[in-house]
Tab-separated table of C-alpha atoms in Angstrom:
chain	number	residue	atom	x	y	z
A	4	MET	CA	3.189	15.291	-4.111
A	5	LYS	CA	6.259	16.921	-5.616
A	6	TYR	CA	8.134	15.498	-8.594
A	7	LYS	CA	11.619	15.839	-10.016
A	8	THR	CA	13.252	14.653	-13.237
A	9	LEU	CA	15.676	11.771	-12.678
A	10	GLY	CA	19.033	12.829	-14.090
A	11	GLU	CA	19.058	13.167	-17.881
A	12	SER	CA	16.111	10.818	-18.310
A	13	ASP	CA	12.555	11.876	-19.073
A	14	LEU	CA	11.304	10.178	-15.905
A	15	SER	CA	9.498	12.633	-13.633
A	16	ILE	CA	9.479	10.751	-10.346
A	17	SER	CA	7.835	11.457	-7.002
A	18	ARG	CA	10.222	12.866	-4.405
A	19	ILE	CA	9.045	10.083	-2.124
A	20	SER	CA	9.466	6.660	-3.699
A	21	PHE	CA	8.052	3.350	-2.527
A	22	GLY	CA	10.753	0.906	-1.449
A	23	CYS	CA	9.061	-2.446	-1.985
A	24	MET	CA	11.594	-4.596	-0.135
A	25	SER	CA	9.681	-3.941	3.099
A	26	LEU	CA	6.382	-5.361	1.828
A	27	GLN	CA	4.944	-8.224	3.846
A	28	LYS	CA	5.739	-11.648	2.437
A	29	GLU	CA	2.836	-13.551	0.880
A	30	ASN	CA	0.303	-10.941	1.988
A	31	TYR	CA	-0.732	-10.040	-1.540
A	32	ILE	CA	-4.116	-8.471	-0.766
A	33	GLU	CA	-2.798	-6.057	1.870
A	34	ASN	CA	0.279	-5.285	-0.206
A	35	GLU	CA	-1.870	-4.413	-3.208
A	36	LYS	CA	-4.055	-2.120	-1.112
A	37	LEU	CA	-0.979	-0.338	0.237
A	38	LEU	CA	0.658	0.039	-3.175
A	39	LEU	CA	-2.501	1.429	-4.765
A	40	LYS	CA	-3.055	3.793	-1.851
A	41	ALA	CA	0.491	5.075	-2.336
A	42	PHE	CA	-0.290	5.717	-5.995
A	43	GLU	CA	-3.499	7.535	-5.060
A	44	LYS	CA	-1.451	9.774	-2.764
A	45	GLY	CA	0.916	10.690	-5.597
A	46	ILE	CA	3.776	8.188	-5.412
A	47	ASN	CA	4.617	7.070	-8.942
A	48	PHE	CA	8.060	5.465	-8.489
A	49	PHE	CA	8.209	1.914	-7.143
A	50	ASP	CA	11.534	0.187	-6.507
A	51	THR	CA	12.095	-3.553	-6.226
A	52	ALA	CA	14.742	-6.141	-7.179
A	53	ASP	CA	14.874	-9.649	-8.573
A	54	LEU	CA	16.604	-10.692	-5.354
A	55	TYR	CA	13.844	-9.641	-2.951
A	56	ASP	CA	11.932	-12.686	-1.708
A	57	SER	CA	13.510	-14.702	-4.542
A	58	GLY	CA	11.431	-12.835	-7.110
A	59	GLU	CA	8.157	-12.814	-5.179
A	60	ASN	CA	8.506	-9.092	-4.512
A	61	GLU	CA	8.485	-8.391	-8.243
A	62	ILE	CA	5.451	-10.661	-8.658
A	63	THR	CA	3.573	-8.780	-5.925
A	64	LEU	CA	4.386	-5.427	-7.486
A	65	GLY	CA	3.486	-6.565	-10.975
A	66	LYS	CA	0.075	-7.847	-9.906
A	67	ALA	CA	-0.750	-4.725	-7.927
A	68	LEU	CA	0.238	-2.228	-10.624
A	69	LYS	CA	-0.887	-4.098	-13.734
A	70	SER	CA	-4.012	-1.988	-14.234
A	71	ILE	CA	-2.075	1.293	-13.944
A	72	ARG	CA	1.177	0.243	-15.589
A	73	ASP	CA	1.227	3.190	-17.985
A	74	ARG	CA	0.957	5.658	-15.089
A	75	VAL	CA	3.745	4.354	-12.855
A	76	ILE	CA	7.517	4.114	-13.034
A	77	ILE	CA	8.915	0.717	-12.121
A	78	SER	CA	12.517	0.201	-11.098
A	79	THR	CA	14.124	-3.153	-10.469
A	80	LYS	CA	17.646	-4.468	-10.092
A	81	VAL	CA	19.895	-7.219	-11.411
A	82	GLY	CA	23.276	-8.751	-10.570
A	83	ASN	CA	22.568	-11.170	-7.737
A	84	GLN	CA	21.906	-14.588	-9.259
A	85	MET	CA	19.897	-16.951	-7.096
A	86	ARG	CA	21.266	-20.429	-6.572
A	87	PRO	CA	19.021	-23.454	-7.142
A	88	ASP	CA	18.288	-23.651	-3.401
A	89	GLY	CA	16.446	-20.319	-3.647
A	90	LYS	CA	18.058	-19.131	-0.413
A	91	SER	CA	21.483	-17.903	-1.450
A	92	TRP	CA	22.964	-16.110	-4.406
A	93	ASP	CA	26.157	-15.271	-6.293
A	94	TRP	CA	27.276	-11.932	-7.665
A	95	ASN	CA	26.984	-12.013	-11.454
A	96	PRO	CA	27.302	-8.723	-13.389
A	97	THR	CA	27.995	-10.429	-16.726
A	98	LYS	CA	26.346	-9.517	-19.997
A	99	ASP	CA	24.704	-12.926	-20.389
A	100	TYR	CA	23.129	-12.853	-16.951
A	101	ILE	CA	21.819	-9.306	-17.296
A	102	LEU	CA	20.282	-10.098	-20.703
A	103	SER	CA	18.564	-13.176	-19.307
A	104	GLY	CA	17.684	-11.585	-15.975
A	105	VAL	CA	15.632	-8.824	-17.548
A	106	GLU	CA	13.396	-11.398	-19.237
A	107	GLN	CA	12.575	-13.038	-15.929
A	108	SER	CA	11.973	-9.702	-14.211
A	109	MET	CA	9.614	-8.512	-16.958
A	110	LYS	CA	7.691	-11.778	-16.698
A	111	ARG	CA	7.296	-11.456	-12.927
A	112	LEU	CA	6.377	-7.775	-13.212
A	113	GLN	CA	3.870	-8.488	-15.996
A	114	THR	CA	5.351	-5.798	-18.225
A	115	ASP	CA	7.167	-5.661	-21.537
A	116	TYR	CA	9.552	-2.905	-20.442
A	117	ILE	CA	11.256	-1.661	-17.292
A	118	ASP	CA	11.553	2.070	-16.704
A	119	LEU	CA	14.773	1.970	-14.692
A	120	TYR	CA	17.027	-1.096	-14.565
A	121	GLN	CA	19.761	-0.929	-11.952
A	122	LEU	CA	22.896	-2.919	-11.290
A	123	HIS	CA	22.362	-4.207	-7.758
A	124	GLY	CA	25.825	-3.569	-6.334
A	125	GLY	CA	29.178	-3.707	-8.092
A	126	THR	CA	32.893	-3.927	-7.406
A	127	ILE	CA	35.872	-2.316	-9.085
A	128	GLY	CA	36.922	-5.779	-10.292
A	129	ASP	CA	33.738	-6.322	-12.306
A	130	PRO	CA	33.746	-6.474	-16.122
A	131	ILE	CA	32.291	-2.958	-16.142
A	132	ASP	CA	32.382	-2.415	-19.908
A	133	GLU	CA	30.596	-5.722	-20.428
A	134	THR	CA	27.942	-4.741	-17.892
A	135	ILE	CA	27.421	-1.389	-19.593
A	136	GLU	CA	27.159	-3.099	-22.981
A	137	ALA	CA	24.349	-5.293	-21.673
A	138	PHE	CA	22.359	-2.283	-20.438
A	139	GLU	CA	22.886	-0.460	-23.734
A	140	ILE	CA	21.644	-3.494	-25.681
A	141	LEU	CA	18.512	-3.614	-23.547
A	142	LYS	CA	17.904	0.089	-24.199
A	143	GLN	CA	18.236	-0.448	-27.943
A	144	GLN	CA	15.814	-3.354	-27.745
A	145	GLY	CA	13.279	-1.240	-25.859
A	146	LYS	CA	13.231	-3.610	-22.896
A	147	ILE	CA	14.464	-0.894	-20.543
A	148	ARG	CA	14.073	2.856	-20.812
A	149	PHE	CA	17.038	3.876	-18.665
A	150	TYR	CA	19.638	2.284	-16.416
A	151	GLY	CA	21.536	3.119	-13.265
A	152	ILE	CA	23.433	1.494	-10.418
A	153	SER	CA	22.764	0.876	-6.752
A	154	SER	CA	26.093	1.334	-5.005
A	155	ILE	CA	27.802	2.912	-2.007
A	156	ARG	CA	31.330	2.490	-3.439
A	157	PRO	CA	32.907	5.759	-4.663
A	158	ASN	CA	35.399	3.977	-6.918
A	159	VAL	CA	32.637	2.039	-8.687
A	160	ILE	CA	30.379	5.085	-8.981
A	161	THR	CA	33.234	7.117	-10.478
A	162	GLU	CA	33.855	4.500	-13.170
A	163	TYR	CA	30.206	4.381	-14.203
A	164	VAL	CA	30.092	8.180	-14.366
A	165	LYS	CA	33.116	8.111	-16.691
A	166	ARG	CA	32.154	5.177	-18.855
A	167	SER	CA	28.379	4.894	-19.039
A	168	ASP	CA	25.113	6.747	-19.560
A	169	ILE	CA	23.623	5.979	-16.155
A	170	VAL	CA	20.823	8.353	-15.168
A	171	SER	CA	20.846	7.485	-11.475
A	172	VAL	CA	22.702	6.099	-8.496
A	173	MET	CA	20.886	4.645	-5.508
A	174	MET	CA	22.838	4.989	-2.298
A	175	GLN	CA	22.416	5.022	1.451
A	176	TYR	CA	22.099	8.547	2.822
A	177	SER	CA	20.871	9.907	6.167
A	178	LEU	CA	21.974	11.936	9.151
A	179	LEU	CA	23.823	8.811	10.329
A	180	ASP	CA	25.384	8.173	6.921
A	181	ARG	CA	26.598	11.326	5.227
A	182	ARG	CA	29.501	9.589	3.526
A	183	PRO	CA	28.145	10.390	0.038
A	184	GLU	CA	28.806	14.072	0.740
A	185	GLN	CA	32.537	13.311	0.701
A	186	THR	CA	32.776	12.935	-3.084
A	187	CYS	CA	29.770	11.223	-4.634
A	188	LEU	CA	26.978	13.780	-4.337
A	189	ALA	CA	28.996	16.606	-5.874
A	190	LEU	CA	30.241	14.344	-8.676
A	191	LEU	CA	26.749	13.137	-9.520
A	192	GLN	CA	25.243	16.611	-9.332
A	193	GLU	CA	27.910	17.978	-11.687
A	194	ASN	CA	27.124	15.240	-14.197
A	195	ASN	CA	23.321	15.590	-13.855
A	196	ILE	CA	22.923	12.057	-12.531
A	197	GLY	CA	19.996	11.598	-10.173
A	198	VAL	CA	20.478	10.280	-6.644
A	199	LEU	CA	17.955	7.912	-5.090
A	200	ALA	CA	18.501	8.047	-1.333
A	201	ARG	CA	17.692	4.912	0.628
A	202	GLY	CA	17.965	4.356	4.358
A	203	SER	CA	16.938	7.877	5.333
A	204	LEU	CA	15.631	6.545	8.666
A	205	ALA	CA	18.830	4.548	9.330
A	206	LYS	CA	16.915	1.311	9.960
A	207	GLY	CA	14.543	3.155	12.271
A	208	ILE	CA	17.287	4.335	14.605
A	209	LEU	CA	16.551	7.990	13.858
A	210	THR	CA	12.939	7.456	14.891
A	211	GLY	CA	13.760	5.873	18.245
A	212	LYS	CA	14.653	2.260	17.541
A	213	PRO	CA	17.371	1.245	20.032
A	214	SER	CA	20.825	0.398	18.725
A	215	ASP	CA	24.298	0.077	20.205
A	216	ASN	CA	26.076	1.200	17.041
A	217	TYR	CA	25.572	2.204	13.419
A	218	LEU	CA	28.505	2.326	11.017
A	219	ASP	CA	31.212	4.179	13.005
A	220	TYR	CA	28.787	5.787	15.439
A	221	ASN	CA	28.532	4.581	19.023
A	222	GLN	CA	25.462	4.687	21.244
A	223	LEU	CA	26.216	8.223	22.478
A	224	SER	CA	26.414	9.635	18.943
A	225	ILE	CA	23.296	7.737	17.905
A	226	SER	CA	21.458	9.194	20.883
A	227	LYS	CA	22.543	12.717	19.930
A	228	ALA	CA	21.405	12.173	16.348
A	229	SER	CA	17.990	10.788	17.254
A	230	SER	CA	17.522	13.507	19.891
A	231	SER	CA	18.253	16.183	17.321
A	232	ILE	CA	15.710	14.685	14.929
A	233	LYS	CA	13.170	14.547	17.759
A	234	GLU	CA	13.865	18.149	18.772
A	235	PHE	CA	12.659	19.444	15.427
A	236	SER	CA	9.694	17.075	15.310
A	237	THR	CA	7.836	18.320	18.383
A	238	ASN	CA	5.151	20.577	16.967
A	239	TRP	CA	4.409	19.737	13.366
A	240	ARG	CA	6.572	16.872	12.098
A	241	THR	CA	7.013	13.272	13.167
A	242	PRO	CA	10.624	12.083	13.596
A	243	ALA	CA	10.271	10.024	10.408
A	244	GLU	CA	9.168	13.081	8.451
A	245	THR	CA	12.077	15.119	9.813
A	246	ALA	CA	14.623	12.403	8.999
A	247	ILE	CA	13.310	12.098	5.440
A	248	GLN	CA	13.340	15.863	5.006
A	249	PHE	CA	16.965	15.919	6.137
A	250	ALA	CA	17.900	13.488	3.351
A	251	LEU	CA	15.875	15.374	0.744
A	252	HIS	CA	17.463	18.690	1.703
A	253	HIS	CA	20.645	18.060	-0.288
A	254	PRO	CA	20.174	19.368	-3.864
A	255	ALA	CA	21.696	16.229	-5.398
A	256	ILE	CA	18.911	14.019	-4.041
A	257	THR	CA	16.122	13.366	-6.533
A	258	SER	CA	13.960	11.123	-4.349
A	259	ALA	CA	13.973	9.369	-0.996
A	260	VAL	CA	13.255	5.662	-1.468
A	261	VAL	CA	11.421	4.787	1.724
A	262	GLY	CA	10.779	1.216	2.811
A	263	ILE	CA	7.031	1.059	3.417
A	264	ARG	CA	5.253	-1.832	5.111
A	265	THR	CA	2.213	-0.246	6.780
A	266	GLU	CA	-0.228	2.585	6.159
A	267	ASP	CA	1.284	4.539	9.061
A	268	GLN	CA	4.690	4.339	7.398
A	269	LEU	CA	3.142	5.463	4.128
A	270	ASN	CA	1.574	8.453	5.860
A	271	ASP	CA	4.902	9.396	7.450
A	272	ALA	CA	6.623	9.201	4.072
A	273	ILE	CA	3.975	11.306	2.347
A	274	GLY	CA	3.884	13.693	5.305
A	275	ALA	CA	7.524	14.569	4.786
A	276	LEU	CA	6.455	16.616	1.762
A	277	GLU	CA	3.191	17.911	3.177
A	278	LYS	CA	4.618	19.377	6.388
A	279	PRO	CA	6.710	22.582	6.586
A	280	MET	CA	10.172	21.763	5.257
A	281	LEU	CA	13.276	22.159	7.385
A	282	THR	CA	14.632	25.684	7.405
A	283	GLU	CA	18.325	26.230	6.696
A	284	ASP	CA	18.878	26.901	10.389
A	285	GLU	CA	17.045	23.741	11.458
A	286	TYR	CA	18.950	21.676	8.916
A	287	SER	CA	22.281	23.116	10.080
A	288	GLN	CA	21.529	22.401	13.723
A	289	ILE	CA	20.616	18.793	12.962
A	290	ALA	CA	23.699	18.366	10.769
A	291	ARG	CA	25.952	19.669	13.564
A	292	SER	CA	24.503	17.296	16.155
A	293	ILE	CA	27.119	14.620	15.341
A	294	PRO	CA	30.426	14.605	13.429
A	295	ILE	CA	30.124	13.755	9.751
A	296	ASN	CA	31.403	10.309	8.760
A	297	TYR	CA	33.635	9.482	5.801
A	298	TYR	CA	34.359	6.571	3.494
A	299	LYS	CA	37.348	4.476	4.545
A	300	GLU	CA	37.138	1.901	1.763
A	301	HIS	CA	36.498	1.769	-1.990
A	302	LEU	CA	37.932	5.256	-2.594
């Protein structure tokens, strides 16, 4: 496994991270086996959120990693407040909610600190300074080590770069979603803020899952993209490994956060770093297979 420092933090994280949202609901035994196997294979960064399965995802992760807590890096998110029905939620980036939310997350995760605490979304109309204040308080209290945001909105990301000490931004990035290249990746790289890339398989479309459209891409473009991934996966890489390597190729990307549900998916994720990496020529050919897309909102 390869590791890279996340922004200006002291967190050395695996270049493949475990996206816990994909874990099977209420299958604690199998989930624990999978999580521990991932750790044995070198993955040390595990990402969850208080929203996933109404908190059950955090509980699963906490139970599985309790015995190795000091050897793993746990990331969770806050900002989506569950309603009493447990099925819906409201956006709440306020100081009070963040300060109370961390207590509940730590309890579910069976830990007294969180390595990376992320705002789970964000809009330009949020009380951004208040949100930042909450994260800074939690740092001072030792309840979190570092904080970041999970966002695909350039205007929100720009404000946090200007006004906060975020060490990371999690965003969607793949061959079928290169929008971050428009402004965000260069901005974050210049400010030494780590990028956690999610969605590198584009919901499985890049590995052959059928789809009529994805963002602004129609079926023809999707077919060209998946065919290009497949072309460079014939001899030594699986399509999943190639798609993940494509996302990791950009120098701004610290780690690919891969949703893992099965051992086969884990092996594909790990394999992306064990197989020969894409050459510059291979990367360029894949990148040219479809036109790059751009942000049309939140600029």
